[in-house]
Short mmCIF file of C-alpha atoms and ligand atoms in Angstrom, two decimals:
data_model
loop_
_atom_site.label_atom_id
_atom_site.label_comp_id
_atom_site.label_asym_id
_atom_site.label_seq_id
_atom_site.Cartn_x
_atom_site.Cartn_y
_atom_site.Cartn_z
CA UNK A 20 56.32 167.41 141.61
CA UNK A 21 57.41 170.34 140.15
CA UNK A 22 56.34 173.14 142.91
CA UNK A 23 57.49 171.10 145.48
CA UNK A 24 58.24 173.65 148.12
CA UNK A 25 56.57 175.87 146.56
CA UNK A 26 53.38 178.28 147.81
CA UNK A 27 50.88 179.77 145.72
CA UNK A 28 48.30 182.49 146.02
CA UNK A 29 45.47 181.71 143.87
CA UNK A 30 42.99 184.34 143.48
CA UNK A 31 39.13 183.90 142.34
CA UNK A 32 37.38 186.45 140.63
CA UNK A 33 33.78 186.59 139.38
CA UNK A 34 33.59 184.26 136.36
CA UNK A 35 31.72 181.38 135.43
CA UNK A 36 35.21 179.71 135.09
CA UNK A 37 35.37 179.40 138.99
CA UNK A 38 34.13 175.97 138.07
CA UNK A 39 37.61 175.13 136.80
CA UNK A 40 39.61 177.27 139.56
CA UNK A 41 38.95 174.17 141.91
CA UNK A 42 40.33 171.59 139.47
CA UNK A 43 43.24 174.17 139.06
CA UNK A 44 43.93 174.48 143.06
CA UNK A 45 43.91 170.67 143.23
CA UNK A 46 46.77 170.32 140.50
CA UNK A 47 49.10 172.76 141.76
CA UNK A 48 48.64 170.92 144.96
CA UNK A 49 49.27 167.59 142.70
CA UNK A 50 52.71 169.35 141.76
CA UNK A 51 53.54 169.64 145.24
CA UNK A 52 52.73 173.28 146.18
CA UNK A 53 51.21 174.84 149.17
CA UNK A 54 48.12 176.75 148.08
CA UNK A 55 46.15 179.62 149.59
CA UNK A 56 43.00 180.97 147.92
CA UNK A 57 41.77 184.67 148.02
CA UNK A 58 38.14 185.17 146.55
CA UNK A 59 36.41 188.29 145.69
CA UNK A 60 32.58 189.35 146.96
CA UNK A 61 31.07 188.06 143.00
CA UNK A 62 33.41 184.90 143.21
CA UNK A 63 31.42 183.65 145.71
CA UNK A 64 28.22 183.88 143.86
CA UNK A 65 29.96 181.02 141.78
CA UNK A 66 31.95 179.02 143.88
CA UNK A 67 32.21 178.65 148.00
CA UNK A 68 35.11 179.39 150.20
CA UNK A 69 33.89 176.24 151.93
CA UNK A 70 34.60 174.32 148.44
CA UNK A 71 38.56 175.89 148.10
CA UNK A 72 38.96 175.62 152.11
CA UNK A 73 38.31 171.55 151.75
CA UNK A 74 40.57 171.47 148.33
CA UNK A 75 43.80 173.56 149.89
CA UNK A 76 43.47 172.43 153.58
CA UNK A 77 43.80 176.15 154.30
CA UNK A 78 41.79 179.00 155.13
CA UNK A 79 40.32 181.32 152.78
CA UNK A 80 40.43 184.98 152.59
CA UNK A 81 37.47 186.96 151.19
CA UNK A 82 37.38 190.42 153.12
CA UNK A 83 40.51 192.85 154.18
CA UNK A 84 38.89 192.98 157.44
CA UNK A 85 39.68 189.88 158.44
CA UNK A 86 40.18 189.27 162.44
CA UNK A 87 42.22 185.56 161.68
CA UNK A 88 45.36 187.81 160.88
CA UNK A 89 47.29 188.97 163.75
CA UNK A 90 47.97 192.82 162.56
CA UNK A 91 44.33 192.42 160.77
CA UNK A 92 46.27 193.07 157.59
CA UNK A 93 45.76 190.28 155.16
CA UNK A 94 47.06 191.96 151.92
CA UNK A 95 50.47 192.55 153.27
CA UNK A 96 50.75 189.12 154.73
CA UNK A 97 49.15 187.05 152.08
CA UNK A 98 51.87 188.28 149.68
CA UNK A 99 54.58 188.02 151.82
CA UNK A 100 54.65 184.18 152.08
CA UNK A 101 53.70 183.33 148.51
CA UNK A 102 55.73 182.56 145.68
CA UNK A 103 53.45 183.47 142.70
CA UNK A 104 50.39 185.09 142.54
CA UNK A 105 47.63 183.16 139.84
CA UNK A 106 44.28 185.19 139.14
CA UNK A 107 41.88 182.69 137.46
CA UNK A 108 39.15 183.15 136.76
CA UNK A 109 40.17 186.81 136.34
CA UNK A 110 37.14 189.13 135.09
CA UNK A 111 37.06 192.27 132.57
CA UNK A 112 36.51 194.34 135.86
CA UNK A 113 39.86 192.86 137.66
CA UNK A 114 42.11 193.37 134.57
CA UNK A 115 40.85 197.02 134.39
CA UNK A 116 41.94 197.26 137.90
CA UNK A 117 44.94 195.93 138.17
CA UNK A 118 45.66 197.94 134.88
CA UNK A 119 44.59 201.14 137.06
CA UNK A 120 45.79 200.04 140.68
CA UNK A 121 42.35 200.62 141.95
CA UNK A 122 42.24 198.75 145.59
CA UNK A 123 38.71 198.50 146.48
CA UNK A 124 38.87 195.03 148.21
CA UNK A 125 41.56 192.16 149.40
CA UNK A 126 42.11 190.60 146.45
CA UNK A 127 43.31 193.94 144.22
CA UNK A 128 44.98 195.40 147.28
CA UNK A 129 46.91 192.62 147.83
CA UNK A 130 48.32 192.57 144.14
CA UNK A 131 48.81 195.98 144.52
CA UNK A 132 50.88 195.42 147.64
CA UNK A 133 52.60 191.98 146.24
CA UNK A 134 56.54 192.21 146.49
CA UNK A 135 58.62 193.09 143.42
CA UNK A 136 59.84 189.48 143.24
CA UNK A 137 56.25 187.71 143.36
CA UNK A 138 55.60 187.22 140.12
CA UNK A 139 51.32 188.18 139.26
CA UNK A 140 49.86 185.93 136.91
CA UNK A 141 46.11 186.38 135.39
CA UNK A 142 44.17 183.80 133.50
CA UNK A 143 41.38 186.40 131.74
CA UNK A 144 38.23 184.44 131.53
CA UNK A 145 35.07 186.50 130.02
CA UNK A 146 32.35 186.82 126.80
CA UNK A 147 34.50 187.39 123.56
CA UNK A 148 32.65 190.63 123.36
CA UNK A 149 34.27 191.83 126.55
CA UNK A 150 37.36 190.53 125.56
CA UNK A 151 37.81 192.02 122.89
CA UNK A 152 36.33 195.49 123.48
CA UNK A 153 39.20 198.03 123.29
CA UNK A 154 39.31 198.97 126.74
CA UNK A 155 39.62 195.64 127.91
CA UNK A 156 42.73 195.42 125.03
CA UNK A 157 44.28 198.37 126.63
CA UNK A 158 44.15 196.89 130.19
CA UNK A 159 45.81 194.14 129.22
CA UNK A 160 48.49 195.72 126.80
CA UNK A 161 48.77 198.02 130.33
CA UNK A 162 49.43 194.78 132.79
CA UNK A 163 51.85 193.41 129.76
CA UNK A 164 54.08 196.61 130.10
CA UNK A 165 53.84 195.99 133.73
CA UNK A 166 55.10 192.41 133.75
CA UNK A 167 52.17 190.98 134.61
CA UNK A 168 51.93 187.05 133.14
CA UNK A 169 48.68 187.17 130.78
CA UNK A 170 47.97 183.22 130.93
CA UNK A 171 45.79 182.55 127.68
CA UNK A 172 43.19 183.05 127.13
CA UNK A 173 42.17 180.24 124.82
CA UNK A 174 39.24 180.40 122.08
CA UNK A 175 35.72 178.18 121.63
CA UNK A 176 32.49 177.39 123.08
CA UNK A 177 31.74 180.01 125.64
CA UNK A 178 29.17 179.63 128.45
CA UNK A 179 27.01 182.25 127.12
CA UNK A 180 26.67 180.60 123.55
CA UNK A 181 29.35 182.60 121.37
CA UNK A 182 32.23 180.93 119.88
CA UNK A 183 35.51 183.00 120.04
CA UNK A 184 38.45 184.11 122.48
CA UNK A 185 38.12 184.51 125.96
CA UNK A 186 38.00 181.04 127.77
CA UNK A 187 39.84 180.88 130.35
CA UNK A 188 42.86 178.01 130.12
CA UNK A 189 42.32 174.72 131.13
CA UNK A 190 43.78 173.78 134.68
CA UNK A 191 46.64 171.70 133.30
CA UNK A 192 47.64 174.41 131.39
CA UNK A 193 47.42 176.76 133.40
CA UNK A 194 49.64 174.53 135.85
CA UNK A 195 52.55 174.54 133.29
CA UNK A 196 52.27 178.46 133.17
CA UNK A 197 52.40 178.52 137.27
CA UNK A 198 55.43 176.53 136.45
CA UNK A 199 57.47 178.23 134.19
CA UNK A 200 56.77 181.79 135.70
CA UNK A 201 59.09 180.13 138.29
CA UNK A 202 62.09 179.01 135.91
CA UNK A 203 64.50 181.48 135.57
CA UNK A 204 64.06 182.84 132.41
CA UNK A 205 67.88 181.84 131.00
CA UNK A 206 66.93 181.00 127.16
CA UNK A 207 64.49 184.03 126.95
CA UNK A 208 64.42 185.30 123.05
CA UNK A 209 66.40 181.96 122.11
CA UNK A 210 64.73 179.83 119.28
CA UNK A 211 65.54 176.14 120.14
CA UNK A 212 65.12 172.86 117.15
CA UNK A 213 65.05 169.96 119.46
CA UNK A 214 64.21 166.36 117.56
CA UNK A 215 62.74 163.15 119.85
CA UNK A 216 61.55 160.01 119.23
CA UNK A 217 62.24 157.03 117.04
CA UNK A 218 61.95 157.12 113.64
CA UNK A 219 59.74 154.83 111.74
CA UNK A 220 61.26 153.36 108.17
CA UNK A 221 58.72 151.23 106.53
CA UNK A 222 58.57 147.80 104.78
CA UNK A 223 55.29 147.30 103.33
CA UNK A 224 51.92 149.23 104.03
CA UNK A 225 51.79 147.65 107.05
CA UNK A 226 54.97 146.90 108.53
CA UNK A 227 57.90 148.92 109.44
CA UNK A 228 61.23 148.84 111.41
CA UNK A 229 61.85 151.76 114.04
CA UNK A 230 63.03 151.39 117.83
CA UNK A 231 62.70 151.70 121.46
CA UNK A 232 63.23 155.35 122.36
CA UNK A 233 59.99 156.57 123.37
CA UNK A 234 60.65 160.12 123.05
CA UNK A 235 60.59 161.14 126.88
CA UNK A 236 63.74 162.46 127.03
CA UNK A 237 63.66 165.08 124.23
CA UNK A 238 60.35 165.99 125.20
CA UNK A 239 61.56 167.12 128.67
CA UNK A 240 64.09 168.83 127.07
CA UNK A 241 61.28 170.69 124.88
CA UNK A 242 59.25 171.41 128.05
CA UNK A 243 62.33 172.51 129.97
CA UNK A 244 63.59 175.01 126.80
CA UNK A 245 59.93 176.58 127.00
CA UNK A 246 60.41 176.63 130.67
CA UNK A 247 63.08 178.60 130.88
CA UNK A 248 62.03 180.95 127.53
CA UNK A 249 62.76 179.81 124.23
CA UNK A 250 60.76 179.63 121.68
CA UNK A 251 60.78 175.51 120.78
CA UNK A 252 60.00 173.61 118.06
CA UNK A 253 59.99 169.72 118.54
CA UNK A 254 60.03 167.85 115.27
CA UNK A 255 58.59 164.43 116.62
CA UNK A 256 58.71 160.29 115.29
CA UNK A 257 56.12 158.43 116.60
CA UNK A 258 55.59 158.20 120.52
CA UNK A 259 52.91 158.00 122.85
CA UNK A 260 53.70 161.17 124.29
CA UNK A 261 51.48 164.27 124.12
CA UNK A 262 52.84 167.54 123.02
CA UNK A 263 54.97 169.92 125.92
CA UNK A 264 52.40 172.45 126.43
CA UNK A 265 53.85 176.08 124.78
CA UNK A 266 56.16 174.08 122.16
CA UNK A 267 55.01 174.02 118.73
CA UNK A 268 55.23 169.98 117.79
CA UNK A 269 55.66 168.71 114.16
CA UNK A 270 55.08 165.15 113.41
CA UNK A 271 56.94 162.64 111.29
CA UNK A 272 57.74 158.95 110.98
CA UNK A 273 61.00 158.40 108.51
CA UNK A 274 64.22 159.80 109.05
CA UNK A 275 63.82 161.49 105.61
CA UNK A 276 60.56 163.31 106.83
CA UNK A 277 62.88 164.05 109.63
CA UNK A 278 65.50 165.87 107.99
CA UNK A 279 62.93 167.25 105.45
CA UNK A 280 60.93 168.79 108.52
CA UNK A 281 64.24 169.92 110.37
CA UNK A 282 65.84 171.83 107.38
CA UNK A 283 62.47 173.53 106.61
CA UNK A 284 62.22 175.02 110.51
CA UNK A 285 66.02 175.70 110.42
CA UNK A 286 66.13 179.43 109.76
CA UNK A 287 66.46 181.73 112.79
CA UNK A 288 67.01 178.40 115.09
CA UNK A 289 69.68 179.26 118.00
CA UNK A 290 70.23 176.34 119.13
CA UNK A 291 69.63 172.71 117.40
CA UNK A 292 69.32 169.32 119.89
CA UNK A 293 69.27 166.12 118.19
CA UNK A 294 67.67 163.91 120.82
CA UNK A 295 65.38 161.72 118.01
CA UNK A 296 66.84 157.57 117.97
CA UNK A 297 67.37 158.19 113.81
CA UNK A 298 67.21 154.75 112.46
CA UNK A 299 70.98 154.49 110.53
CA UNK A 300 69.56 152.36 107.32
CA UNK A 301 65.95 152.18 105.74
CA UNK A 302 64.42 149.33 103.46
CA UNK A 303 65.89 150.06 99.84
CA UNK A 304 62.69 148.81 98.29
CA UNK A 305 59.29 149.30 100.03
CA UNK A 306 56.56 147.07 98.92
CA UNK A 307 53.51 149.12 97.41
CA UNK A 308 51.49 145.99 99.06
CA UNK A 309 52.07 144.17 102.02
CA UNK A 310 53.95 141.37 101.16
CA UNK A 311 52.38 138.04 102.10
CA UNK A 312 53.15 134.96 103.27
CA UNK A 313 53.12 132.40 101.01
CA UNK A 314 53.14 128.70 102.77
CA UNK A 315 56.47 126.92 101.08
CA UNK A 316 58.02 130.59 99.73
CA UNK A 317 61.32 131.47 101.11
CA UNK A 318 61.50 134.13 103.76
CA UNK A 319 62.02 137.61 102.64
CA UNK A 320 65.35 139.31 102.66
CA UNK A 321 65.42 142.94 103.11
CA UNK A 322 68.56 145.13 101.88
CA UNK A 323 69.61 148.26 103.44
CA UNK A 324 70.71 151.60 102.30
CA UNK A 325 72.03 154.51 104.97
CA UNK A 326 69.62 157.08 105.93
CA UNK A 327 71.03 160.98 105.71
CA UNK A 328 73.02 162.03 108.64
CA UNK A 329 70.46 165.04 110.04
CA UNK A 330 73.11 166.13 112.82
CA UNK A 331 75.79 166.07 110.79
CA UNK A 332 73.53 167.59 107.91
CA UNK A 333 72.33 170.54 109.98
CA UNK A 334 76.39 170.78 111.93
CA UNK A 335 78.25 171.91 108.29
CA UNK A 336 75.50 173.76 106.98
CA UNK A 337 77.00 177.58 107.09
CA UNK A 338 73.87 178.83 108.51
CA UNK A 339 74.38 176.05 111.35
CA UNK A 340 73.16 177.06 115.52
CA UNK A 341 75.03 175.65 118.03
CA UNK A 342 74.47 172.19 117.19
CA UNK A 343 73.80 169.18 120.60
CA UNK A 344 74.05 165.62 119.61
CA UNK A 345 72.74 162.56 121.70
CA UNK A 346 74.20 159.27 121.19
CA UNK A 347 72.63 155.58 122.46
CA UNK A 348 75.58 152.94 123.10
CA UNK A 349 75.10 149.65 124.36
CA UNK A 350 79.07 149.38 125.58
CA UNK A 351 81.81 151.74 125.40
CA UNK A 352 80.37 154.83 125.73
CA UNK A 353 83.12 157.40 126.18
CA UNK A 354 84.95 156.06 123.34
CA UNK A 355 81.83 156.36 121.00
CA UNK A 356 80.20 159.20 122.01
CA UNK A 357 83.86 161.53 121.54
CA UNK A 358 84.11 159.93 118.26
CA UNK A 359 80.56 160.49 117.11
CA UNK A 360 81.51 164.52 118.56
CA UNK A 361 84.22 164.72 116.26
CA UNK A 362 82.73 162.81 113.41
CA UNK A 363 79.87 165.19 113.37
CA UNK A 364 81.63 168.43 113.94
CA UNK A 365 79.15 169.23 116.94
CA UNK A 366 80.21 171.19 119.58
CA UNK A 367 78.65 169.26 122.50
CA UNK A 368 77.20 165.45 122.38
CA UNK A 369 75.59 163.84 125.05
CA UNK A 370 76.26 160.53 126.27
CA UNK A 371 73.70 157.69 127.92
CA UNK A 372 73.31 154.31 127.71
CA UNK A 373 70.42 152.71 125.43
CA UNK A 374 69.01 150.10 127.25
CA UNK A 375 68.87 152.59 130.42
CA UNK A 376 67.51 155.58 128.79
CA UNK A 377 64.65 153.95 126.24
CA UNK A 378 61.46 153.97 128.07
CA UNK A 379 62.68 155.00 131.76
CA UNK A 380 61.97 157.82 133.01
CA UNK A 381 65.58 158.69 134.44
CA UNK A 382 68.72 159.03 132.85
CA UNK A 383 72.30 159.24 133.90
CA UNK A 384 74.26 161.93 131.43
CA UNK A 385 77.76 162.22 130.07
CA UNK A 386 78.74 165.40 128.82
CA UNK A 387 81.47 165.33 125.75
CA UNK A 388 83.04 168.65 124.51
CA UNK A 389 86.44 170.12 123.98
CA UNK A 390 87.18 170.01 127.88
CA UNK A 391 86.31 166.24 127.91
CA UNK A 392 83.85 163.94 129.73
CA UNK A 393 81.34 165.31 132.61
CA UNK A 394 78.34 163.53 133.98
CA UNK A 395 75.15 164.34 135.23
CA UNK A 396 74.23 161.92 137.69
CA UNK A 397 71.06 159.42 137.58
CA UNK A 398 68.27 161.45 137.80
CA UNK A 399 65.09 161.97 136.47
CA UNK A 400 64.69 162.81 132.98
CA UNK A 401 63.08 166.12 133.43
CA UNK A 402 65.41 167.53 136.27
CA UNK A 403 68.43 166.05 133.67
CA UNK A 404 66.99 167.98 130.92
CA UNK A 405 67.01 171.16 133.42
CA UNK A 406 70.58 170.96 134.30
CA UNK A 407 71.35 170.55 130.59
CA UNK A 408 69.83 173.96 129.75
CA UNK A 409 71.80 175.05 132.27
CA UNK A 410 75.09 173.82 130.85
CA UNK A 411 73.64 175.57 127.89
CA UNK A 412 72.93 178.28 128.70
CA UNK A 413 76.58 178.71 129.76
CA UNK A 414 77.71 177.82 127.05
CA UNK A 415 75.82 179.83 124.32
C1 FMN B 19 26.32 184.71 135.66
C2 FMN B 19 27.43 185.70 135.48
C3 FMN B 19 28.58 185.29 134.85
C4 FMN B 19 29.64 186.19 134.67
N1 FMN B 19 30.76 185.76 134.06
C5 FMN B 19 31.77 186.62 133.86
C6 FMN B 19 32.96 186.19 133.22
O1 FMN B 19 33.11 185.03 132.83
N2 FMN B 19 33.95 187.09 133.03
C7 FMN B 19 33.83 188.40 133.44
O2 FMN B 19 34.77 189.16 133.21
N3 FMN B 19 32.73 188.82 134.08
C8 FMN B 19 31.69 187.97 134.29
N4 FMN B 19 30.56 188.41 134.94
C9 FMN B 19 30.52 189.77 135.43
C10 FMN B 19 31.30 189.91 136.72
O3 FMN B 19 30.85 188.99 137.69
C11 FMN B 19 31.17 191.35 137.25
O4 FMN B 19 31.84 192.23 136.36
C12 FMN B 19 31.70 191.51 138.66
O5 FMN B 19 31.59 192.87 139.04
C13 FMN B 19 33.15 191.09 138.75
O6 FMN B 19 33.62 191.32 140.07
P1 FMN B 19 35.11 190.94 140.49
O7 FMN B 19 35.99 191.33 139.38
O8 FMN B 19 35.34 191.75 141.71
O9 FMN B 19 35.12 189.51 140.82
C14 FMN B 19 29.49 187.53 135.12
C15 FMN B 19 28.35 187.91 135.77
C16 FMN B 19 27.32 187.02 135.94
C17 FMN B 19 26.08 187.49 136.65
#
């Protein structure tokens, strides 16, 4: 429920992606939020009021002149009580007026009249031709300089036949924008490395040994980086999970391919989180074939050697960011997890409990640094992996 509490204005223009602006109203309201829809004169040649009125459970405004409002003055109003403003659909002909503060009915006019602290966000949706005809490109180069949110768009199929850019987003993702337009923007221009996930060490083809962590914790971290404005890279062993939208997500199974894929994305990093379960030892010798079972054979015995240390790799390396460790115990966490801080020359580890973190979806938290121990009580994983950006981004 992340816009719990939270009320949105969502504005239709004319666009054969009006389709999707239902869908869209019905996952913000998914999320939690309060929504109120505003529709220009050609939306509703694609789409009914009728159809958003059912959705939201609220009324729908289509005309300035609109008797429902006490002072008759829906465009100051409207704005008033939102949090965000989303366009989507939003046509060629609404970016160019936006871009020129033309206010010729209730949906520009009440942009135009939106508070300085609503944030405007538009989700361009049109024919790749008018996309990318130059004064559409200078409208929207116009609403970037005036800190308007330019939500995709996204290339392909078009409903016209042509193939190129100028799709509108899809609804979930244009959900996680809605989101992080709220987020204060703390780790804006920060590049954040952030590993999750087991790793995966084989045996044979076929077999392997790896672990329980199921990545959900370093994900949320990930999603709550982008959130807040970093650019994030997530370098990924195998999980279930599908990629936070807006972080760029590299996959690998071994903790070699681990290290291998961290060191190459190292350069310019900020900030480095090592949330991945790295499996301590791999299978010396991996069978080429999977080895079989052979009625009156012995079992096989499998010897170990150590994996590389990618925390404490990445911690001495001169070029090194500010380096965040996570550590698993079973029993005796403090005394571990300050160890494994001082072992690995990190600045800040994080503490939680193995059997209580793999697979849940909440977490409890122990902070380790120079100060000592502080925790961040049971919560869910995503609202933990907020408050640790937070503690970051005091930190950094
Ligand atoms: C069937 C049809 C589909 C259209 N689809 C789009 C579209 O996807 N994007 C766009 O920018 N304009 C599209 N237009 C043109 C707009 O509807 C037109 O520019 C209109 O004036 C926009 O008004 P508005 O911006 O006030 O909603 C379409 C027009 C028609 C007839």
């Amino acid at each position: 429920m992340e816009l719990s509490g939270k009320t949105v204005l969502l504005g239709l223009t004319g666009g054969i992606a009006c389709y999707k602006a239902a869908e869209f109203a019905r996952a913000m309201i998914r999320e939690g939020a309060t929504v109120h829809v505003a529709m220009t004169e050609s939306a509703q040649q694609f789409i009914t009021p009728l159809t958003l009125q059912a959705l939201t459970g609220n009324a729908v405004f289509t005309s300035s002149w609109d008797s429902r409002m006490a002072n008759n003055m829906p465009h100051i109003d409207l704005p008033r009580k939102v949090d965000v403003i989303a366009v989507a659909p939003c046509t060629a002909n609404f970016i160019a007026k936006l871009a020129h503060g033309i206010c010729d009915d209730l949906l520009s006019t009440l942009c135009q009249a939106r508070p300085a602290q609503v944030p405007l966000l538009v989700a361009p949706a049109m024919n790749v031709e008018m996309w990318e005809k130059p004064a559409t490109q200078r409208n929207i180069q116009q609403l970037i300089e005036d800190g308007v949110g330019i939500m995709g768009p996204a290339s392909g199929f078009q409903a016209c036949g042509d193939v190129g850019k100028g799709r509108m987003l899809e609804p979930v993702e244009l959900v996680e924008e809605v989101i992080a337009a709220l987020q204060p923007k703390t780790m804006a221009g920060k590049r954040f490395l952030i590993t999750a996930g087991p790793t995966f060490e084989p045996i044979d083809p076929v077999r392997g040994i790896t672990n329980r962590s199921s990545g959900k914790m370093g994900y949320a971290i990930a999603r709550a980086a982008w959130r807040a404005g970093a650019e994030v890279t997530l370098v990924s062993g195998p999980t279930a999970l599908a990629a936070p939208y807006g972080v760029k997500r590299i996959d690998v199974m071994s903790a070699r391919e681990m290290l291998d894929a961290v060191i190459a994305s190292l350069p310019g990093q900020d900030v480095f989180i090592s949330v991945a379960a790295v499996a301590d030892w791999r299978v010396k010798q991996v069978s080429d074939q999977k080895i079989k079972k052979v009625a009156g054979q012995s079992t096989p015995t499998l010897e170990f050697v150590e994996n590389p240390d990618i925390l404490a790799t990445v911690a001495k390396r001169p070029d090194a960011p500010y380096c965040v460790g996570f550590a698993a115990e079973s029993e005796n966490l403090k005394a571990y997890a300050e160890a494994k801080r001082k072992k690995k020359g990190v600045p800040l580890l994080v503490g939680n409990i193995g059997h209580e973190t793999f697979g849940k979806d909440d977490n409890t938290l122990i902070l380790f640094d120079a100060n000592g121990a502080f925790e961040l009580p049971h919560d869910t994983k995503q609202n933990l992996a907020y408050k640790l950006i937070d503690q970051l981004a005091a930190r950094l």
